PDB file of C-alpha atoms in Angstrom:
ATOM      1  CA  MET X   1    -123.873 121.162  -1.760  1.00  0.00           C
ATOM      2  CA  ALA X   2    -122.128 118.667   0.510  1.00  0.00           C
ATOM      3  CA  GLU X   3    -122.635 118.767   4.269  1.00  0.00           C
ATOM      4  CA  SER X   4    -119.569 119.753   6.239  1.00  0.00           C
ATOM      5  CA  PRO X   5    -118.121 116.858   8.236  1.00  0.00           C
ATOM      6  CA  ILE X   6    -118.854 116.287  11.915  1.00  0.00           C
ATOM      7  CA  TYR X   7    -115.678 116.218  14.000  1.00  0.00           C
ATOM      8  CA  THR X   8    -114.929 114.764  17.400  1.00  0.00           C
ATOM      9  CA  ALA X   9    -112.801 116.873  19.733  1.00  0.00           C
ATOM     10  CA  GLU X  10    -109.806 114.669  18.908  1.00  0.00           C
ATOM     11  CA  GLN X  11    -110.319 115.033  15.135  1.00  0.00           C
ATOM     12  CA  PHE X  12    -110.769 118.788  15.559  1.00  0.00           C
ATOM     13  CA  LEU X  13    -107.490 119.003  17.459  1.00  0.00           C
ATOM     14  CA  GLU X  14    -105.690 117.424  14.487  1.00  0.00           C
ATOM     15  CA  ALA X  15    -107.608 119.360  11.789  1.00  0.00           C
ATOM     16  CA  ARG X  16    -107.189 122.802  13.353  1.00  0.00           C
ATOM     17  CA  LEU X  17    -103.438 122.792  12.743  1.00  0.00           C
ATOM     18  CA  GLU X  18    -104.175 122.952   8.996  1.00  0.00           C
ATOM     19  CA  LEU X  19    -106.499 125.956   9.385  1.00  0.00           C
ATOM     20  CA  PRO X  20    -105.361 129.590   9.045  1.00  0.00           C
ATOM     21  CA  ASP X  21    -103.388 130.726  12.127  1.00  0.00           C
ATOM     22  CA  ALA X  22    -103.255 127.022  13.107  1.00  0.00           C
ATOM     23  CA  GLY X  23    -106.913 127.279  14.078  1.00  0.00           C
ATOM     24  CA  ARG X  24    -106.190 129.645  16.938  1.00  0.00           C
ATOM     25  CA  TRP X  25    -109.501 131.470  16.475  1.00  0.00           C
ATOM     26  CA  THR X  26    -111.668 128.401  15.934  1.00  0.00           C
ATOM     27  CA  GLU X  27    -114.032 126.406  18.112  1.00  0.00           C
ATOM     28  CA  LEU X  28    -115.907 123.173  17.652  1.00  0.00           C
ATOM     29  CA  VAL X  29    -119.673 123.616  18.006  1.00  0.00           C
ATOM     30  CA  GLN X  30    -121.767 120.442  17.898  1.00  0.00           C
ATOM     31  CA  GLY X  31    -119.110 118.783  15.750  1.00  0.00           C
ATOM     32  CA  LYS X  32    -118.723 121.688  13.296  1.00  0.00           C
ATOM     33  CA  ILE X  33    -115.682 123.945  13.068  1.00  0.00           C
ATOM     34  CA  VAL X  34    -116.565 127.610  13.618  1.00  0.00           C
ATOM     35  CA  THR X  35    -114.073 130.388  12.889  1.00  0.00           C
ATOM     36  CA  LEU X  36    -114.251 133.369  15.227  1.00  0.00           C
ATOM     37  CA  ASP X  37    -113.118 136.916  14.565  1.00  0.00           C
ATOM     38  CA  PRO X  38    -109.702 137.486  16.144  1.00  0.00           C
ATOM     39  CA  PRO X  39    -109.936 139.493  19.362  1.00  0.00           C
ATOM     40  CA  ASP X  40    -109.140 143.195  19.294  1.00  0.00           C
ATOM     41  CA  ILE X  41    -106.528 145.160  21.252  1.00  0.00           C
ATOM     42  CA  GLU X  42    -108.997 145.968  24.033  1.00  0.00           C
ATOM     43  CA  HIS X  43    -109.542 142.214  24.500  1.00  0.00           C
ATOM     44  CA  GLY X  44    -105.796 141.794  25.057  1.00  0.00           C
ATOM     45  CA  THR X  45    -105.702 144.699  27.498  1.00  0.00           C
ATOM     46  CA  ILE X  46    -108.519 143.156  29.545  1.00  0.00           C
ATOM     47  CA  VAL X  47    -106.768 139.763  29.649  1.00  0.00           C
ATOM     48  CA  LEU X  48    -103.522 141.454  30.729  1.00  0.00           C
ATOM     49  CA  ASN X  49    -105.216 143.466  33.494  1.00  0.00           C
ATOM     50  CA  LEU X  50    -107.234 140.493  34.749  1.00  0.00           C
ATOM     51  CA  SER X  51    -104.286 138.100  34.662  1.00  0.00           C
ATOM     52  CA  LYS X  52    -102.191 140.398  36.865  1.00  0.00           C
ATOM     53  CA  VAL X  53    -104.888 140.616  39.558  1.00  0.00           C
ATOM     54  CA  LEU X  54    -105.740 136.906  39.308  1.00  0.00           C
ATOM     55  CA  SER X  55    -102.081 135.957  39.624  1.00  0.00           C
ATOM     56  CA  LEU X  56    -101.669 137.989  42.819  1.00  0.00           C
ATOM     57  CA  TYR X  57    -104.877 136.551  44.265  1.00  0.00           C
ATOM     58  CA  LEU X  58    -104.035 132.921  43.425  1.00  0.00           C
ATOM     59  CA  HIS X  59    -100.556 133.290  44.935  1.00  0.00           C
ATOM     60  CA  GLN X  60    -102.013 134.792  48.118  1.00  0.00           C
ATOM     61  CA  VAL X  61    -104.561 132.027  48.641  1.00  0.00           C
ATOM     62  CA  ASP X  62    -102.013 129.420  47.479  1.00  0.00           C
ATOM     63  CA  GLN X  63    -104.582 127.286  45.695  1.00  0.00           C
ATOM     64  CA  GLY X  64    -105.974 127.028  42.227  1.00  0.00           C
ATOM     65  CA  TYR X  65    -104.531 128.273  38.969  1.00  0.00           C
ATOM     66  CA  ALA X  66    -105.641 129.970  35.766  1.00  0.00           C
ATOM     67  CA  CYS X  67    -105.326 128.720  32.194  1.00  0.00           C
ATOM     68  CA  PHE X  68    -105.624 131.063  29.233  1.00  0.00           C
ATOM     69  CA  GLU X  69    -107.221 130.014  25.931  1.00  0.00           C
ATOM     70  CA  LEU X  70    -107.486 126.398  27.075  1.00  0.00           C
ATOM     71  CA  GLY X  71    -109.959 124.400  25.001  1.00  0.00           C
ATOM     72  CA  LEU X  72    -112.791 123.130  27.182  1.00  0.00           C
ATOM     73  CA  LEU X  73    -114.713 120.092  25.984  1.00  0.00           C
ATOM     74  CA  VAL X  74    -118.107 121.140  27.319  1.00  0.00           C
ATOM     75  CA  ASN X  75    -120.221 118.546  25.516  1.00  0.00           C
ATOM     76  CA  ARG X  76    -119.818 115.155  23.817  1.00  0.00           C
ATOM     77  CA  GLY X  77    -121.879 113.669  20.999  1.00  0.00           C
ATOM     78  CA  PRO X  78    -121.646 115.880  19.015  1.00  0.00           C
ATOM     79  CA  ASP X  79    -118.620 117.495  20.615  1.00  0.00           C
ATOM     80  CA  THR X  80    -118.385 121.177  21.544  1.00  0.00           C
ATOM     81  CA  VAL X  81    -115.032 122.747  22.456  1.00  0.00           C
ATOM     82  CA  ARG X  82    -114.913 126.357  23.667  1.00  0.00           C
ATOM     83  CA  PHE X  83    -111.749 128.445  24.143  1.00  0.00           C
ATOM     84  CA  PRO X  84    -112.548 131.093  26.767  1.00  0.00           C
ATOM     85  CA  PRO X  85    -109.866 133.709  27.455  1.00  0.00           C
ATOM     86  CA  ALA X  86    -109.475 132.387  31.024  1.00  0.00           C
ATOM     87  CA  ALA X  87    -110.500 129.363  33.072  1.00  0.00           C
ATOM     88  CA  ILE X  88    -109.729 128.983  36.777  1.00  0.00           C
ATOM     89  CA  PHE X  89    -109.361 125.571  38.389  1.00  0.00           C
ATOM     90  CA  ASN X  90    -109.677 125.149  42.169  1.00  0.00           C
ATOM     91  CA  SER X  91    -109.446 121.359  42.324  1.00  0.00           C
ATOM     92  CA  GLY X  92    -107.166 118.549  41.188  1.00  0.00           C
ATOM     93  CA  ASN X  93    -103.400 118.706  40.984  1.00  0.00           C
ATOM     94  CA  ARG X  94    -102.117 122.251  40.672  1.00  0.00           C
ATOM     95  CA  PHE X  95    -101.285 123.208  37.067  1.00  0.00           C
ATOM     96  CA  GLU X  96    -102.605 119.844  35.823  1.00  0.00           C
ATOM     97  CA  GLU X  97    -104.374 121.416  32.815  1.00  0.00           C
ATOM     98  CA  THR X  98    -101.705 124.003  31.960  1.00  0.00           C
ATOM     99  CA  ASP X  99     -99.932 122.102  29.166  1.00  0.00           C
ATOM    100  CA  LYS X 100    -103.066 120.749  27.528  1.00  0.00           C
ATOM    101  CA  VAL X 101    -104.711 122.133  24.390  1.00  0.00           C
ATOM    102  CA  ILE X 102    -108.140 120.677  25.251  1.00  0.00           C
ATOM    103  CA  SER X 103    -109.409 119.571  28.656  1.00  0.00           C
ATOM    104  CA  GLU X 104    -112.496 117.706  29.804  1.00  0.00           C
ATOM    105  CA  ARG X 105    -112.080 118.975  33.395  1.00  0.00           C
ATOM    106  CA  LYS X 106    -114.644 121.534  34.428  1.00  0.00           C
ATOM    107  CA  PRO X 107    -113.105 124.737  35.782  1.00  0.00           C
ATOM    108  CA  THR X 108    -114.584 126.561  38.750  1.00  0.00           C
ATOM    109  CA  VAL X 109    -114.631 129.922  36.946  1.00  0.00           C
ATOM    110  CA  ILE X 110    -114.794 130.879  33.270  1.00  0.00           C
ATOM    111  CA  VAL X 111    -114.075 134.357  31.914  1.00  0.00           C
ATOM    112  CA  GLU X 112    -115.394 135.330  28.472  1.00  0.00           C
ATOM    113  CA  ILE X 113    -114.898 138.622  26.624  1.00  0.00           C
ATOM    114  CA  ALA X 114    -117.524 139.859  24.159  1.00  0.00           C
ATOM    115  CA  SER X 115    -114.954 141.925  22.282  1.00  0.00           C
ATOM    116  CA  THR X 116    -116.136 141.696  18.662  1.00  0.00           C
ATOM    117  CA  HIS X 117    -119.583 141.820  17.088  1.00  0.00           C
ATOM    118  CA  GLN X 118    -119.458 138.103  16.254  1.00  0.00           C
ATOM    119  CA  ARG X 119    -118.263 137.141  19.743  1.00  0.00           C
ATOM    120  CA  ARG X 120    -121.097 139.229  21.243  1.00  0.00           C
ATOM    121  CA  GLN X 121    -123.643 137.400  19.070  1.00  0.00           C
ATOM    122  CA  LEU X 122    -122.328 133.970  20.106  1.00  0.00           C
ATOM    123  CA  MET X 123    -121.944 134.738  23.814  1.00  0.00           C
ATOM    124  CA  SER X 124    -125.341 133.425  24.945  1.00  0.00           C
ATOM    125  CA  ASP X 125    -124.493 130.038  23.383  1.00  0.00           C
ATOM    126  CA  HIS X 126    -121.176 130.000  25.250  1.00  0.00           C
ATOM    127  CA  VAL X 127    -122.805 130.906  28.560  1.00  0.00           C
ATOM    128  CA  ASN X 128    -125.572 128.303  28.065  1.00  0.00           C
ATOM    129  CA  ASP X 129    -122.915 125.634  27.484  1.00  0.00           C
ATOM    130  CA  TYR X 130    -121.068 126.617  30.664  1.00  0.00           C
ATOM    131  CA  VAL X 131    -124.256 126.793  32.745  1.00  0.00           C
ATOM    132  CA  GLN X 132    -125.403 123.351  31.531  1.00  0.00           C
ATOM    133  CA  TRP X 133    -121.914 122.001  32.246  1.00  0.00           C
ATOM    134  CA  GLY X 134    -122.259 123.227  35.830  1.00  0.00           C
ATOM    135  CA  VAL X 135    -119.586 125.946  36.052  1.00  0.00           C
ATOM    136  CA  ASP X 136    -119.822 127.741  39.415  1.00  0.00           C
ATOM    137  CA  LEU X 137    -118.994 131.289  38.277  1.00  0.00           C
ATOM    138  CA  ILE X 138    -119.012 132.856  34.799  1.00  0.00           C
ATOM    139  CA  TRP X 139    -117.920 136.408  34.060  1.00  0.00           C
ATOM    140  CA  VAL X 140    -118.781 137.822  30.636  1.00  0.00           C
ATOM    141  CA  ILE X 141    -116.820 141.015  30.102  1.00  0.00           C
ATOM    142  CA  ASP X 142    -118.475 143.504  27.749  1.00  0.00           C
ATOM    143  CA  PRO X 143    -115.909 146.092  26.569  1.00  0.00           C
ATOM    144  CA  PRO X 144    -118.276 148.381  24.590  1.00  0.00           C
ATOM    145  CA  LYS X 145    -120.611 148.743  27.591  1.00  0.00           C
ATOM    146  CA  GLN X 146    -117.754 148.580  30.117  1.00  0.00           C
ATOM    147  CA  GLU X 147    -119.658 146.143  32.276  1.00  0.00           C
ATOM    148  CA  VAL X 148    -119.505 142.526  33.382  1.00  0.00           C
ATOM    149  CA  LEU X 149    -122.361 140.048  33.404  1.00  0.00           C
ATOM    150  CA  GLU X 150    -121.881 137.683  36.339  1.00  0.00           C
ATOM    151  CA  TYR X 151    -123.508 134.245  36.446  1.00  0.00           C
ATOM    152  CA  VAL X 152    -123.275 132.350  39.730  1.00  0.00           C
ATOM    153  CA  ALA X 153    -124.626 128.796  39.869  1.00  0.00           C
ATOM    154  CA  GLY X 154    -127.932 128.714  41.738  1.00  0.00           C
ATOM    155  CA  SER X 155    -128.322 132.525  41.740  1.00  0.00           C
ATOM    156  CA  GLU X 156    -129.698 135.150  39.427  1.00  0.00           C
ATOM    157  CA  SER X 157    -127.227 136.808  37.088  1.00  0.00           C
ATOM    158  CA  GLN X 158    -126.256 140.399  37.699  1.00  0.00           C
ATOM    159  CA  VAL X 159    -124.676 143.215  35.724  1.00  0.00           C
ATOM    160  CA  ILE X 160    -121.716 145.037  37.259  1.00  0.00           C
ATOM    161  CA  ASP X 161    -121.152 148.525  35.840  1.00  0.00           C
ATOM    162  CA  ILE X 162    -117.917 150.487  35.471  1.00  0.00           C
ATOM    163  CA  ASN X 163    -118.224 151.853  39.031  1.00  0.00           C
ATOM    164  CA  GLY X 164    -118.497 148.372  40.556  1.00  0.00           C
ATOM    165  CA  LYS X 165    -116.131 145.491  41.081  1.00  0.00           C
ATOM    166  CA  MET X 166    -115.965 141.807  40.305  1.00  0.00           C
ATOM    167  CA  THR X 167    -115.841 139.689  43.459  1.00  0.00           C
ATOM    168  CA  GLY X 168    -115.352 135.979  43.778  1.00  0.00           C
ATOM    169  CA  GLY X 169    -118.045 135.492  46.409  1.00  0.00           C
ATOM    170  CA  THR X 170    -117.928 131.977  47.858  1.00  0.00           C
ATOM    171  CA  VAL X 171    -116.281 130.647  44.674  1.00  0.00           C
ATOM    172  CA  LEU X 172    -113.110 132.782  44.932  1.00  0.00           C
ATOM    173  CA  PRO X 173    -113.277 134.131  48.509  1.00  0.00           C
ATOM    174  CA  GLY X 174    -111.427 137.416  48.880  1.00  0.00           C
ATOM    175  CA  PHE X 175    -111.012 138.085  45.148  1.00  0.00           C
ATOM    176  CA  ALA X 176    -111.982 141.603  44.052  1.00  0.00           C
ATOM    177  CA  MET X 177    -111.196 143.735  41.004  1.00  0.00           C
ATOM    178  CA  LYS X 178    -112.561 147.177  40.202  1.00  0.00           C
ATOM    179  CA  LEU X 179    -113.992 147.379  36.698  1.00  0.00           C
ATOM    180  CA  LYS X 180    -112.132 150.653  36.172  1.00  0.00           C
ATOM    181  CA  ASP X 181    -108.905 148.647  36.611  1.00  0.00           C
ATOM    182  CA  LEU X 182    -110.164 145.882  34.322  1.00  0.00           C
ATOM    183  CA  PHE X 183    -110.743 148.290  31.410  1.00  0.00           C
ATOM    184  CA  ALA X 184    -107.773 150.628  32.073  1.00  0.00           C
ATOM    185  CA  GLU X 185    -105.183 151.042  29.349  1.00  0.00           C
ATOM    186  CA  PRO X 186    -101.733 149.903  30.510  1.00  0.00           C
ATOM    187  CA  VAL X 187     -99.496 152.664  31.862  1.00  0.00           C
ATOM    188  CA  TRP X 188     -96.858 152.017  29.175  1.00  0.00           C
ATOM    189  CA  TRP X 189     -99.561 152.519  26.492  1.00  0.00           C
TER     190      TRP X 189
END
């Protein structure tokens, strides 16, 4: 059986258009294309709820911006490209990464959602990549447990339960979101 080819991030970007759903649910892991399970409805609800609160916060502080499903080139040789649901940038020109498909710029905050069994299994690899890359704050949202695992650079990780809230600490000063609001079904639902 032939070995699957090793792709660079640039080759992956071209090849993914030929994949089912134009490669929307794929990542590049050490040069190999990995297909992920599509996210579920709860995943979409969480992104919607978080994006509303993030948008208000980012407008109030008038700095930084969020990108959704932006490919992040977290490692070269062999290349690894992750597509977290949200990445927040607090440096560089505002909205600089917004129109890109893949970026090599490191965001300040990454939000992941462990919404399917496969995504839950792969989450430690994602978090390890982000930690090694030097991301300041990582939130891993766990819908089945209704909790968030928070990783802050230079600190111990902590679990926030449904009665708690996500705060930005020194990374996103003044940001706060109750987990009950994060997991709430939209009113129009």
